[in-house]
């Protein structure tokens, strides 16, 4: 790249008007009856052809709200969009809440009125209690959609109180002004750190990219000085399949603290000037803030009397043993696993083990305060109080013979809009499995190793209890050497997520490795090393994945927590950890988006969790080995979650630009609480949505969409630890 400086007057961008001749209309087909999301059973729906009708069949006023959702899953092109429909309000319909009719919701987020050709809104919303309602009169409704929304997943409406409620929605369509050739700059909404590697991205689309041939100019505006830097760039020749676009990486590493605009001028007939603003910070306060919010989010997934929903889930005090229905067990407390209220031993042990491994290797990075903590106060670090919430629940999930119940869950999934206090269905303890028992043994061993070093006598005693529990679990595993696994369903019902597995050899290794790290005796080390030797060929043969199902790398990390490894074992441990770190770093170097995935690859379910876990691995390896390059990789990847992605999306809840607003999380989806800051959503994946969008564009910010927008403890744990390590290693 070459740079030169110009006066601000040198740029005279022209924003072309969007001509009506370039618009297309996409009729929306309603193929199934809308869902009564709140089950109020007073207002009823039906389809009259393609006319959606809501009608109150009761008598007297319905002085309440209900929620109706139409599932659509219609793929849409990039560009400015308007969702429109004809609205007819029944002659006898009498609104009871002023003139409010219903709150319109597109893809899980309240929709705004579209602007007409003169820039005026098509109707004025009535705002009440922070929600905007369409007024109760027949009219043509036009609602705006983001140009980057590539799918209409759902249209929902929350009704306002009325007597003789009756509305009809017909002629539903999306009008699009395609901008398939717009050039889009992507910058970090979090802000960069002065002195760090800083990258922005620009996407180019075929027609205008070809017209520009090989080179062009973009501009960088320093807001404080008004100086414009002209940047010559060579246009990319290769299309990146994972985002469906040609991508330029713009190196901004030399920028000092300040506020900037990255400007891409208009090119050709269809494009317009685009601008993205960002900050460069003198320190790492922005990273510390995201760390604090990430840890604080655990309070909002805490069940039991110390959490935010103390009266909810009383049935957990007497969960029924599925195999022996005459027996019950107290499994109260712990963390909600994800967006619903199920609790799973496999994933719970995995998630808390990430915390324990970090605490054993890098306790100094976890010394910060956390607000709030869903646990009683103690003379231990706040993060350990957070972890203890889940460890205390896991401890209850062990059977007398040492085996561990796979999960505690209801027979049927609760509605996405069910508040914690309204989830009163019977809780079942589902059958024991070898994977749950092995992960439990690992987590208990790691916890015992850490708890026994604490000054707090209560935690020391709990450490002894955890050690005994780990030994009981290991004994049961020795007596049950064949895989025991949960069924997918029982009499037609799933009883929550399966978290099933067809190979428990990695879980057994994890259990043996963690116990060896705890006891540090030669027999335990020999058992763990024999497991490791058997697993190494499989570990080295695959492009290493990281999730709750594959825990052999956690076994290696567990061994790394010990200072008494023999030279052979230590050499193997360090080699495996570095190799995994380096493989991901090589993928990152080849990626057009700075993340460890091939440009022509797929994204796993919970892709943000995968990337966050790799970030944790990089940062912890850097701490253990002293290799700075890996903490640099971790910091570079961080900005992917904050706008350096094809959707310009901030995949974290909070107040940053384009942040997640409608996560799939029962307490907030139900209206019980406002969506807290600090949660990371699952993110785009290759199988999450209908349509043919590239993997990195397969995402919708919709609180009914668990495929891409659910919160979950496994990626929240990795996210919080990743942030803690980064905050400690940057200044």
XYZ file of C-alpha atoms in Angstrom:
731
model
C 0.000 0.000 0.000
C 1.049 3.589 -0.594
C -0.207 6.602 1.316
C -0.516 10.290 0.615
C -2.282 13.101 2.457
C -5.017 15.312 1.046
C -7.209 18.124 2.306
C -10.724 17.164 3.383
C -12.083 19.030 0.365
C -10.463 16.523 -1.944
C -13.277 14.054 -1.380
C -16.602 14.961 -2.920
C -18.700 11.830 -2.600
C -21.991 11.553 -4.427
C -24.748 9.367 -3.008
C -26.853 8.164 -5.920
C -30.613 8.116 -5.472
C -32.193 4.686 -5.403
C -34.285 4.532 -8.543
C -37.678 2.808 -8.474
C -36.794 0.950 -11.671
C -34.264 -1.148 -9.752
C -36.753 -2.355 -7.128
C -38.060 -5.890 -6.958
C -41.082 -7.231 -5.090
C -40.936 -10.581 -3.314
C -44.355 -11.954 -2.294
C -44.310 -13.607 1.105
C -46.130 -16.902 1.331
C -47.597 -17.923 4.679
C -47.418 -21.706 4.584
C -48.489 -22.634 8.109
C -50.815 -21.341 10.778
C -49.132 -18.738 13.019
C -47.987 -19.756 16.484
C -49.746 -18.627 19.651
C -46.427 -17.977 21.394
C -47.877 -17.046 24.780
C -50.785 -19.505 24.766
C -53.365 -17.019 26.063
C -56.086 -18.983 24.177
C -58.386 -16.013 23.775
C -57.451 -14.624 20.367
C -57.467 -17.148 17.547
C -55.868 -17.157 14.134
C -56.694 -18.623 10.794
C -55.655 -18.278 7.172
C -58.145 -17.225 4.525
C -56.035 -17.972 1.487
C -52.988 -15.780 2.095
C -54.842 -13.430 4.458
C -53.806 -13.800 8.093
C -56.727 -13.224 10.430
C -56.662 -12.633 14.190
C -60.082 -12.656 15.796
C -61.317 -12.643 19.398
C -63.923 -15.369 19.798
C -64.500 -14.596 23.458
C -67.016 -12.300 25.034
C -66.256 -8.939 26.575
C -62.971 -7.054 26.545
C -59.629 -8.827 26.208
C -57.646 -6.418 28.362
C -54.364 -8.278 27.903
C -51.566 -8.869 25.384
C -50.812 -11.956 23.325
C -47.964 -12.815 20.968
C -48.363 -14.304 17.498
C -45.512 -15.436 15.303
C -45.523 -16.293 11.594
C -42.547 -18.462 10.578
C -41.424 -17.540 7.053
C -37.707 -18.302 6.390
C -37.594 -16.441 3.068
C -34.121 -15.695 1.647
C -33.642 -12.059 0.560
C -30.980 -10.181 -1.438
C -28.725 -7.515 0.027
C -30.107 -3.980 -0.222
C -32.642 -1.558 1.231
C -35.873 -3.363 2.105
C -39.441 -2.679 3.126
C -41.888 -5.259 4.450
C -45.407 -4.187 3.557
C -48.932 -5.534 3.954
C -52.520 -4.363 3.838
C -54.093 -4.018 7.274
C -57.836 -4.166 7.809
C -59.229 -3.536 11.287
C -62.679 -4.986 12.013
C -65.608 -2.562 12.301
C -66.416 -3.714 15.854
C -62.781 -3.680 17.016
C -62.515 -1.331 20.002
C -58.998 -0.671 21.327
C -58.642 -0.479 25.098
C -55.075 0.873 25.342
C -55.422 4.232 23.700
C -55.294 3.632 19.954
C -52.779 0.771 20.107
C -53.331 -2.218 17.824
C -50.157 -4.339 17.850
C -46.384 -4.136 18.133
C -44.735 -5.348 14.870
C -41.663 -7.573 15.236
C -39.413 -8.633 12.335
C -36.866 -11.396 12.970
C -37.331 -10.986 16.712
C -36.760 -7.211 16.823
C -39.381 -4.436 16.941
C -39.826 -2.999 13.447
C -39.752 0.681 12.570
C -41.979 2.498 10.034
C -40.410 2.777 6.597
C -39.759 6.145 4.986
C -41.619 7.166 1.860
C -40.034 8.856 -1.179
C -40.142 12.223 0.602
C -38.381 10.920 3.700
C -41.512 10.901 5.858
C -42.640 7.922 7.941
C -45.519 5.931 6.514
C -47.312 5.999 9.888
C -46.561 7.165 13.423
C -46.056 4.526 16.065
C -47.694 4.845 19.464
C -45.011 4.311 22.105
C -46.027 2.770 25.428
C -43.775 1.148 28.067
C -40.862 1.303 25.656
C -42.745 -0.509 22.863
C -44.035 0.961 19.621
C -47.531 0.035 18.397
C -49.266 0.378 15.061
C -52.410 2.528 15.464
C -55.793 0.805 15.249
C -56.982 1.766 11.775
C -57.095 0.137 8.361
C -54.152 1.209 6.240
C -51.187 0.003 4.191
C -48.282 -0.709 6.520
C -44.649 -0.357 5.436
C -41.898 -1.456 7.829
C -38.179 -0.981 7.267
C -35.665 -3.815 7.284
C -31.894 -3.642 7.502
C -30.166 -3.829 4.139
C -27.925 -6.566 5.566
C -30.846 -8.817 6.576
C -30.551 -11.700 4.125
C -33.585 -13.602 5.354
C -37.067 -12.895 6.630
C -37.150 -15.516 9.357
C -40.343 -14.477 11.082
C -42.925 -11.772 11.485
C -44.543 -11.499 14.888
C -46.960 -9.146 16.554
C -47.860 -8.469 20.150
C -51.506 -7.529 20.410
C -52.783 -4.726 22.609
C -55.972 -5.005 24.641
C -59.228 -4.644 22.740
C -62.894 -5.580 22.673
C -64.016 -7.669 19.670
C -60.417 -7.961 18.476
C -60.265 -8.500 14.710
C -57.532 -7.709 12.187
C -56.593 -9.000 8.756
C -53.148 -8.865 7.153
C -52.955 -9.514 3.428
C -50.723 -8.892 0.401
C -47.579 -9.348 2.479
C -44.417 -8.699 0.470
C -40.865 -7.438 0.742
C -39.805 -4.662 -1.613
C -36.040 -4.659 -2.195
C -33.744 -2.218 -3.927
C -30.863 -4.645 -4.584
C -27.400 -3.284 -3.978
C -25.463 -6.354 -4.957
C -22.449 -4.224 -5.891
C -22.178 -1.988 -2.840
C -18.724 -1.801 -1.250
C -18.814 -2.293 2.516
C -16.133 -1.294 5.043
C -15.968 -3.304 8.285
C -14.296 -1.968 11.439
C -14.300 -2.934 15.115
C -17.244 -1.589 17.109
C -15.305 -2.405 20.295
C -12.390 -0.190 19.337
C -8.766 -1.083 18.728
C -5.862 -0.797 21.154
C -2.998 1.536 20.373
C 0.140 -0.449 19.667
C -1.730 -3.583 18.627
C -2.229 -5.086 15.191
C -5.316 -3.410 13.702
C -7.197 -4.530 10.613
C -10.285 -3.328 8.771
C -11.964 -5.149 5.899
C -13.683 -4.048 2.713
C -15.994 -6.271 0.699
C -16.198 -5.812 -3.058
C -18.787 -7.230 -5.402
C -18.168 -8.510 -8.899
C -19.535 -5.939 -11.336
C -17.910 -2.837 -9.901
C -14.764 -4.697 -8.838
C -14.236 -5.793 -12.442
C -14.841 -2.271 -13.686
C -12.150 -0.954 -11.376
C -9.756 -3.632 -12.648
C -6.778 -3.943 -10.308
C -6.380 -0.869 -8.085
C -8.381 1.866 -6.428
C -8.256 4.325 -3.543
C -10.018 4.497 -0.199
C -9.667 7.181 2.454
C -9.007 7.469 6.166
C -10.263 10.545 8.015
C -8.699 11.573 11.326
C -11.639 13.274 13.006
C -9.552 15.383 15.361
C -7.217 16.853 12.754
C -9.495 16.691 9.730
C -6.647 15.150 7.750
C -7.463 12.589 5.123
C -5.127 9.751 4.313
C -5.412 8.340 0.823
C -4.806 4.593 0.639
C -4.003 2.800 -2.596
C -5.143 -0.810 -2.560
C -5.013 -3.702 -4.948
C -8.380 -5.327 -5.464
C -8.745 -8.988 -4.467
C -8.971 -11.511 -7.287
C -10.360 -14.439 -5.345
C -13.926 -14.735 -4.104
C -14.187 -15.851 -0.492
C -16.788 -18.598 -0.378
C -17.470 -18.430 3.354
C -18.758 -14.843 2.989
C -19.690 -14.856 -0.692
C -17.581 -11.787 -1.463
C -14.145 -10.478 -2.401
C -12.384 -9.142 0.687
C -9.549 -6.666 1.229
C -7.699 -6.493 4.549
C -6.604 -2.942 5.395
C -3.693 -2.675 7.841
C -4.273 0.150 10.331
C -1.614 -0.896 12.836
C 0.267 2.403 12.695
C -2.696 4.475 13.903
C -2.380 6.272 17.222
C -5.190 6.975 19.692
C -8.122 8.873 18.239
C -11.355 8.672 16.279
C -11.373 7.809 12.586
C -13.609 7.245 9.574
C -12.817 4.661 6.911
C -14.384 5.884 3.664
C -15.050 3.901 0.504
C -16.127 6.277 -2.308
C -18.925 5.564 -4.754
C -18.099 3.582 -7.877
C -20.222 3.043 -10.941
C -23.966 3.147 -11.417
C -25.321 1.332 -8.390
C -22.956 2.018 -5.537
C -22.809 4.755 -2.983
C -20.161 6.101 -0.685
C -19.928 4.109 2.531
C -18.257 5.099 5.766
C -17.428 3.269 8.982
C -16.278 5.000 12.179
C -13.991 3.538 14.823
C -11.761 4.414 17.768
C -8.193 3.609 18.735
C -7.807 3.529 22.529
C -4.698 4.312 24.573
C -5.241 1.391 26.946
C -7.331 -1.747 27.315
C -10.291 -0.405 29.303
C -12.571 -1.499 26.446
C -11.354 -5.099 26.849
C -11.778 -4.960 30.630
C -15.357 -3.754 30.208
C -16.274 -6.648 27.917
C -14.561 -9.013 30.398
C -16.617 -7.693 33.297
C -19.866 -7.947 31.347
C -19.045 -11.467 30.155
C -18.528 -12.685 33.719
C -21.507 -10.726 35.026
C -23.761 -12.547 32.562
C -23.396 -15.772 34.597
C -25.589 -14.274 37.313
C -28.532 -14.213 34.911
C -28.265 -17.936 34.132
C -28.080 -18.905 37.814
C -30.879 -21.079 39.151
C -31.818 -21.372 42.815
C -32.145 -19.028 45.799
C -28.901 -17.104 45.169
C -29.790 -16.186 41.601
C -32.193 -13.620 40.144
C -35.170 -16.032 40.122
C -35.243 -17.350 43.726
C -38.847 -18.616 43.593
C -38.499 -20.414 40.265
C -37.997 -24.134 39.638
C -39.042 -25.414 43.041
C -39.596 -28.766 41.311
C -35.808 -29.137 41.121
C -35.866 -29.901 44.847
C -37.530 -33.218 44.031
C -36.506 -34.248 40.514
C -37.704 -37.743 39.598
C -35.246 -40.504 38.697
C -36.372 -41.614 35.228
C -35.175 -45.192 35.773
C -36.566 -45.427 39.318
C -39.625 -43.122 39.404
C -40.223 -43.807 43.095
C -36.998 -41.968 43.950
C -36.411 -38.221 43.881
C -33.332 -36.076 44.328
C -32.565 -32.423 45.034
C -30.799 -31.001 41.964
C -31.579 -27.342 42.578
C -29.125 -24.587 41.736
C -26.497 -24.499 39.032
C -26.630 -22.759 35.680
C -29.288 -22.918 33.018
C -27.429 -24.631 30.213
C -28.662 -22.393 27.410
C -31.722 -20.399 26.350
C -34.138 -22.731 28.139
C -33.962 -24.126 31.685
C -32.425 -27.574 31.216
C -29.239 -28.501 33.093
C -26.745 -30.954 31.612
C -23.863 -32.718 33.353
C -21.729 -33.130 30.221
C -21.811 -29.492 29.200
C -21.789 -28.178 32.757
C -18.635 -30.113 33.606
C -17.017 -29.027 30.334
C -17.816 -25.346 30.920
C -16.653 -25.203 34.533
C -13.511 -27.188 33.651
C -12.424 -24.382 31.309
C -12.577 -22.072 34.329
C -10.739 -24.474 36.632
C -7.916 -25.146 34.154
C -7.418 -21.408 33.720
C -7.478 -20.875 37.481
C -4.851 -23.569 38.006
C -2.500 -22.284 35.281
C -3.111 -18.530 35.331
C -4.870 -17.587 38.569
C -3.537 -14.024 38.375
C -5.658 -13.201 35.316
C -8.831 -14.039 37.274
C -8.275 -11.775 40.271
C -10.747 -9.109 39.075
C -14.086 -8.338 40.718
C -17.329 -9.683 39.230
C -20.733 -8.069 39.582
C -23.057 -9.857 40.281
C -22.181 -13.292 41.663
C -24.985 -15.805 42.221
C -23.328 -17.390 45.235
C -22.785 -16.638 48.903
C -19.781 -14.536 49.809
C -16.577 -16.339 50.694
C -12.898 -15.653 51.177
C -12.123 -16.747 47.622
C -11.850 -14.980 44.275
C -15.131 -13.963 42.639
C -14.588 -16.223 39.626
C -14.334 -19.241 41.939
C -17.655 -18.318 43.522
C -19.130 -18.260 40.000
C -17.654 -21.687 39.259
C -18.773 -23.048 42.622
C -22.398 -22.434 41.655
C -22.103 -25.052 38.917
C -19.809 -27.380 40.856
C -22.314 -27.485 43.718
C -25.022 -28.549 41.281
C -22.817 -31.131 39.597
C -22.017 -32.614 43.012
C -25.751 -33.311 43.437
C -25.954 -35.120 40.105
C -23.890 -38.102 41.265
C -25.610 -41.334 42.158
C -24.613 -43.291 45.281
C -22.661 -45.827 43.195
C -20.533 -43.072 41.600
C -22.349 -42.795 38.259
C -23.642 -39.403 37.164
C -27.039 -38.545 35.727
C -26.720 -37.174 32.212
C -29.189 -34.315 32.615
C -31.998 -32.760 34.624
C -34.761 -31.578 32.333
C -38.473 -31.490 31.587
C -40.213 -33.985 29.329
C -41.038 -31.320 26.727
C -39.215 -28.150 25.790
C -40.716 -25.061 27.438
C -41.929 -22.319 25.142
C -39.270 -19.756 24.256
C -41.396 -17.149 26.021
C -41.753 -19.059 29.298
C -40.489 -17.090 32.290
C -38.426 -18.978 34.911
C -41.251 -18.842 37.472
C -43.727 -20.183 34.901
C -41.634 -23.245 34.072
C -43.295 -25.597 36.566
C -43.154 -28.857 34.626
C -41.785 -31.944 36.356
C -38.013 -32.186 36.299
C -36.578 -35.587 35.391
C -33.170 -37.065 36.127
C -32.289 -38.867 32.926
C -30.171 -42.062 32.884
C -26.489 -42.120 33.803
C -23.884 -42.147 31.010
C -20.178 -42.796 30.826
C -19.502 -39.380 29.240
C -21.336 -37.517 32.011
C -19.555 -39.561 34.660
C -16.123 -39.047 33.073
C -16.545 -35.290 32.585
C -17.838 -35.076 36.163
C -14.772 -36.950 37.443
C -12.501 -34.537 35.567
C -14.265 -31.432 36.863
C -14.280 -32.736 40.453
C -10.570 -33.581 40.295
C -9.674 -30.148 38.945
C -11.897 -28.492 41.539
C -10.359 -30.542 44.366
C -6.851 -29.590 43.223
C -7.791 -25.907 43.351
C -10.053 -25.923 46.422
C -7.490 -27.688 48.594
C -5.127 -24.725 48.106
C -7.656 -22.146 49.322
C -7.393 -20.455 52.723
C -11.160 -20.653 53.230
C -11.828 -23.734 55.387
C -15.234 -24.318 53.817
C -13.642 -24.540 50.382
C -10.899 -26.840 51.697
C -13.574 -29.222 53.029
C -15.439 -29.045 49.733
C -12.169 -29.897 48.007
C -11.986 -33.157 49.973
C -15.631 -33.911 49.113
C -14.907 -33.298 45.427
C -11.873 -35.622 45.543
C -13.976 -38.424 47.005
C -16.668 -37.855 44.364
C -14.073 -37.993 41.587
C -12.727 -41.285 42.916
C -16.212 -42.793 43.123
C -16.877 -41.746 39.518
C -13.567 -43.223 38.333
C -14.268 -46.499 40.119
C -17.650 -46.729 38.399
C -15.995 -46.048 35.036
C -13.490 -48.833 35.677
C -16.389 -51.206 36.345
C -18.283 -50.004 33.242
C -15.830 -50.009 30.374
C -18.417 -49.994 27.580
C -20.047 -46.786 26.354
C -23.340 -46.004 28.099
C -25.261 -43.274 26.328
C -28.532 -41.390 26.528
C -31.314 -42.173 24.056
C -32.370 -39.525 21.548
C -35.956 -39.698 22.804
C -38.172 -41.576 25.211
C -41.691 -42.464 24.105
C -41.502 -39.732 21.474
C -40.172 -36.916 23.701
C -36.613 -35.600 23.760
C -36.398 -34.626 27.440
C -34.202 -31.697 26.474
C -31.030 -31.707 24.410
C -29.316 -35.054 24.042
C -25.634 -34.068 24.356
C -25.009 -37.579 23.104
C -21.710 -39.054 21.943
C -20.573 -42.233 20.230
C -17.049 -42.330 21.677
C -16.141 -41.846 25.334
C -12.405 -42.516 25.038
C -11.596 -38.783 25.146
C -13.828 -38.253 28.191
C -12.146 -41.171 30.001
C -8.731 -39.686 29.194
C -9.861 -36.293 30.502
C -10.986 -37.942 33.747
C -7.719 -39.856 34.178
C -5.579 -36.815 33.311
C -7.366 -34.520 35.771
C -7.113 -37.119 38.541
C -3.413 -37.577 37.817
C -2.924 -33.814 38.066
C -4.714 -33.890 41.426
C -2.946 -36.862 43.027
C 0.365 -36.603 41.167
C 1.144 -40.268 41.789
C 2.961 -42.428 39.272
C 0.133 -44.931 38.753
C -2.350 -42.192 37.858
C 0.190 -40.523 35.534
C 0.859 -43.865 33.816
C -2.859 -44.421 33.208
C -3.292 -40.925 31.773
C -0.221 -41.232 29.577
C -1.383 -44.587 28.192
C -4.682 -42.930 27.215
C -2.813 -40.020 25.645
C -0.580 -42.324 23.635
C -3.644 -44.090 22.208
C -5.412 -40.817 21.365
C -2.463 -38.952 19.819
C -2.813 -40.395 16.290
C -6.467 -39.409 16.186
C -5.726 -35.953 17.596
C -2.952 -35.328 15.085
C -4.954 -36.657 12.105
C -7.850 -34.236 12.335
C -8.196 -30.492 12.047
C -8.720 -30.081 15.737
C -12.232 -29.109 16.749
C -13.156 -27.673 20.136
C -16.513 -28.281 21.764
C -18.175 -30.181 24.595
C -18.150 -33.412 22.567
C -14.356 -33.523 22.054
C -12.445 -33.118 25.318
C -9.126 -34.862 24.757
C -7.388 -31.499 24.428
C -8.826 -30.549 27.834
C -7.168 -33.699 29.137
C -3.866 -32.393 27.838
C -4.536 -29.054 29.518
C -5.374 -30.891 32.750
C -1.955 -32.553 32.674
C -0.397 -29.135 32.079
C -1.743 -27.991 35.467
C 0.745 -30.320 37.179
C 4.322 -29.362 38.021
C 5.375 -33.001 38.465
C 5.154 -34.396 34.952
C 8.061 -36.540 33.900
C 10.103 -35.175 30.996
C 8.482 -37.495 28.436
C 4.933 -36.556 29.394
C 5.720 -32.842 29.664
C 7.306 -32.883 26.214
C 4.198 -34.533 24.720
C 1.862 -32.124 26.528
C 3.704 -29.016 25.375
C 4.036 -30.321 21.824
C 0.310 -31.072 21.515
C -0.786 -27.724 22.974
C 1.593 -25.779 20.745
C 0.674 -27.792 17.678
C -3.040 -27.114 18.144
C -2.332 -23.417 18.743
C -0.148 -23.215 15.668
C -2.601 -25.057 13.420
C -5.329 -22.584 14.285
C -2.927 -19.683 13.845
C -2.051 -20.923 10.359
C -5.742 -21.071 9.519
C -6.156 -17.525 10.817
C -3.284 -16.307 8.645
C -4.948 -17.772 5.554
C -8.420 -16.492 6.423
C -9.881 -13.459 4.682
C -11.649 -12.554 7.952
C -8.908 -13.192 10.526
C -10.517 -16.239 12.120
C -9.280 -19.852 12.276
C -11.443 -21.357 9.539
C -10.810 -22.010 5.848
C -12.261 -19.500 3.395
C -14.068 -22.343 1.662
C -14.962 -24.118 4.914
C -18.100 -24.480 6.982
C -19.078 -22.992 10.323
C -20.087 -25.332 13.116
C -23.176 -24.807 15.240
C -22.145 -22.231 17.838
C -19.332 -20.904 15.646
C -18.783 -17.975 18.000
C -18.220 -20.485 20.788
C -15.664 -22.326 18.668
C -13.761 -19.127 17.909
C -13.957 -17.965 21.542
C -12.607 -21.318 22.744
C -9.714 -21.121 20.284
C -9.074 -17.575 21.524
C -8.965 -18.934 25.088
C -6.562 -21.659 23.982
C -4.262 -19.175 22.233
C -4.215 -16.813 25.195
C -3.666 -19.547 27.794
C -0.933 -21.144 25.696
C 0.763 -17.752 25.414
C 0.591 -17.435 29.209
C 2.037 -20.928 29.724
C 4.738 -20.785 27.062
C 5.580 -17.080 26.959
C 5.068 -16.982 23.172
C 3.628 -13.521 22.518
C 2.557 -14.311 18.951
C -0.390 -16.315 20.217
C -1.821 -13.575 22.459
C -1.512 -11.316 19.404
C -3.573 -13.819 17.400
C -6.158 -13.897 20.176
C -6.451 -10.097 20.237
C -6.600 -9.878 16.453
C -9.493 -12.358 16.349
C -11.392 -10.499 19.088
C -12.632 -7.881 16.638
C -14.454 -10.491 14.543
C -17.072 -10.547 17.301
C -17.356 -6.756 17.101
C -18.200 -5.936 13.503
C -15.220 -7.392 11.620
C -17.495 -9.908 9.958
C -19.612 -9.867 6.796
C -22.746 -8.728 8.653
C -21.057 -5.867 10.546
C -22.625 -7.590 13.549
C -21.591 -7.196 17.168
C -22.273 -10.728 18.401
C -22.439 -9.632 22.048
C -25.402 -8.203 23.937
C -25.093 -4.618 25.134
C -25.045 -1.086 23.797
C -22.359 -1.226 21.118
C -23.419 -0.551 17.492
C -25.369 -3.409 15.885
C -25.117 -5.557 19.010
C -27.321 -8.595 19.621
C -30.763 -7.325 20.643
C -32.883 -10.457 20.597
C -30.936 -13.401 21.995
C -32.730 -16.711 22.481
C -32.820 -16.610 26.298
C -35.986 -17.494 28.196
C -35.755 -14.923 31.016
C -35.496 -12.032 28.539
C -37.591 -13.488 25.714
C -40.424 -13.931 28.216
C -40.140 -10.328 29.374
C -39.086 -11.393 32.892
C -35.886 -9.315 32.609
C -34.296 -7.023 30.080
C -31.636 -8.762 28.012
C -28.412 -8.330 30.045
C -25.164 -7.100 28.535
C -22.236 -9.476 28.119
C -23.798 -12.560 26.551
C -22.262 -13.890 23.355
C -24.669 -15.459 20.887
C -24.086 -18.756 19.093
C -23.419 -17.030 15.784
C -23.787 -18.030 12.139
C -23.460 -21.628 11.069
C -23.666 -23.661 7.899
C -26.865 -25.464 8.860
C -28.750 -22.907 10.882
C -31.089 -21.265 8.368
C -33.081 -22.068 5.286
C -31.803 -20.623 2.030
C -28.427 -20.559 0.338
C -26.620 -17.769 2.160
C -22.856 -18.218 2.646
C -22.003 -19.587 6.109
C -20.888 -16.276 7.621
C -24.160 -14.671 6.524
C -26.378 -17.434 7.916
C -27.436 -15.571 11.030
C -30.546 -13.783 12.267
C -30.838 -11.700 15.437
C -34.156 -13.280 16.410
C -35.103 -14.306 19.945
C -36.997 -17.309 18.596
C -34.015 -18.542 16.592
C -32.016 -20.938 18.764
C -29.954 -22.132 15.790
C -27.871 -18.948 15.599
C -28.860 -16.683 18.480
C -28.946 -18.808 21.627
C -26.827 -18.181 24.695
C -25.053 -21.212 26.196
C -22.681 -21.855 29.088
C -19.992 -23.583 27.018
C -19.340 -20.572 24.803
C -20.057 -18.079 27.603
C -17.379 -19.715 29.769
C -14.833 -19.646 26.941
C -15.792 -16.048 26.136
C -15.339 -14.810 29.718
C -11.987 -16.577 30.135
C -10.777 -15.356 26.738
C -11.596 -11.797 27.806
C -9.868 -12.200 31.198
C -6.678 -13.494 29.602
C -6.676 -10.708 27.013
C -7.316 -8.011 29.613
C -4.405 -9.284 31.704
C -1.994 -9.589 28.785
C -2.682 -6.224 27.126
C -2.096 -2.739 28.483
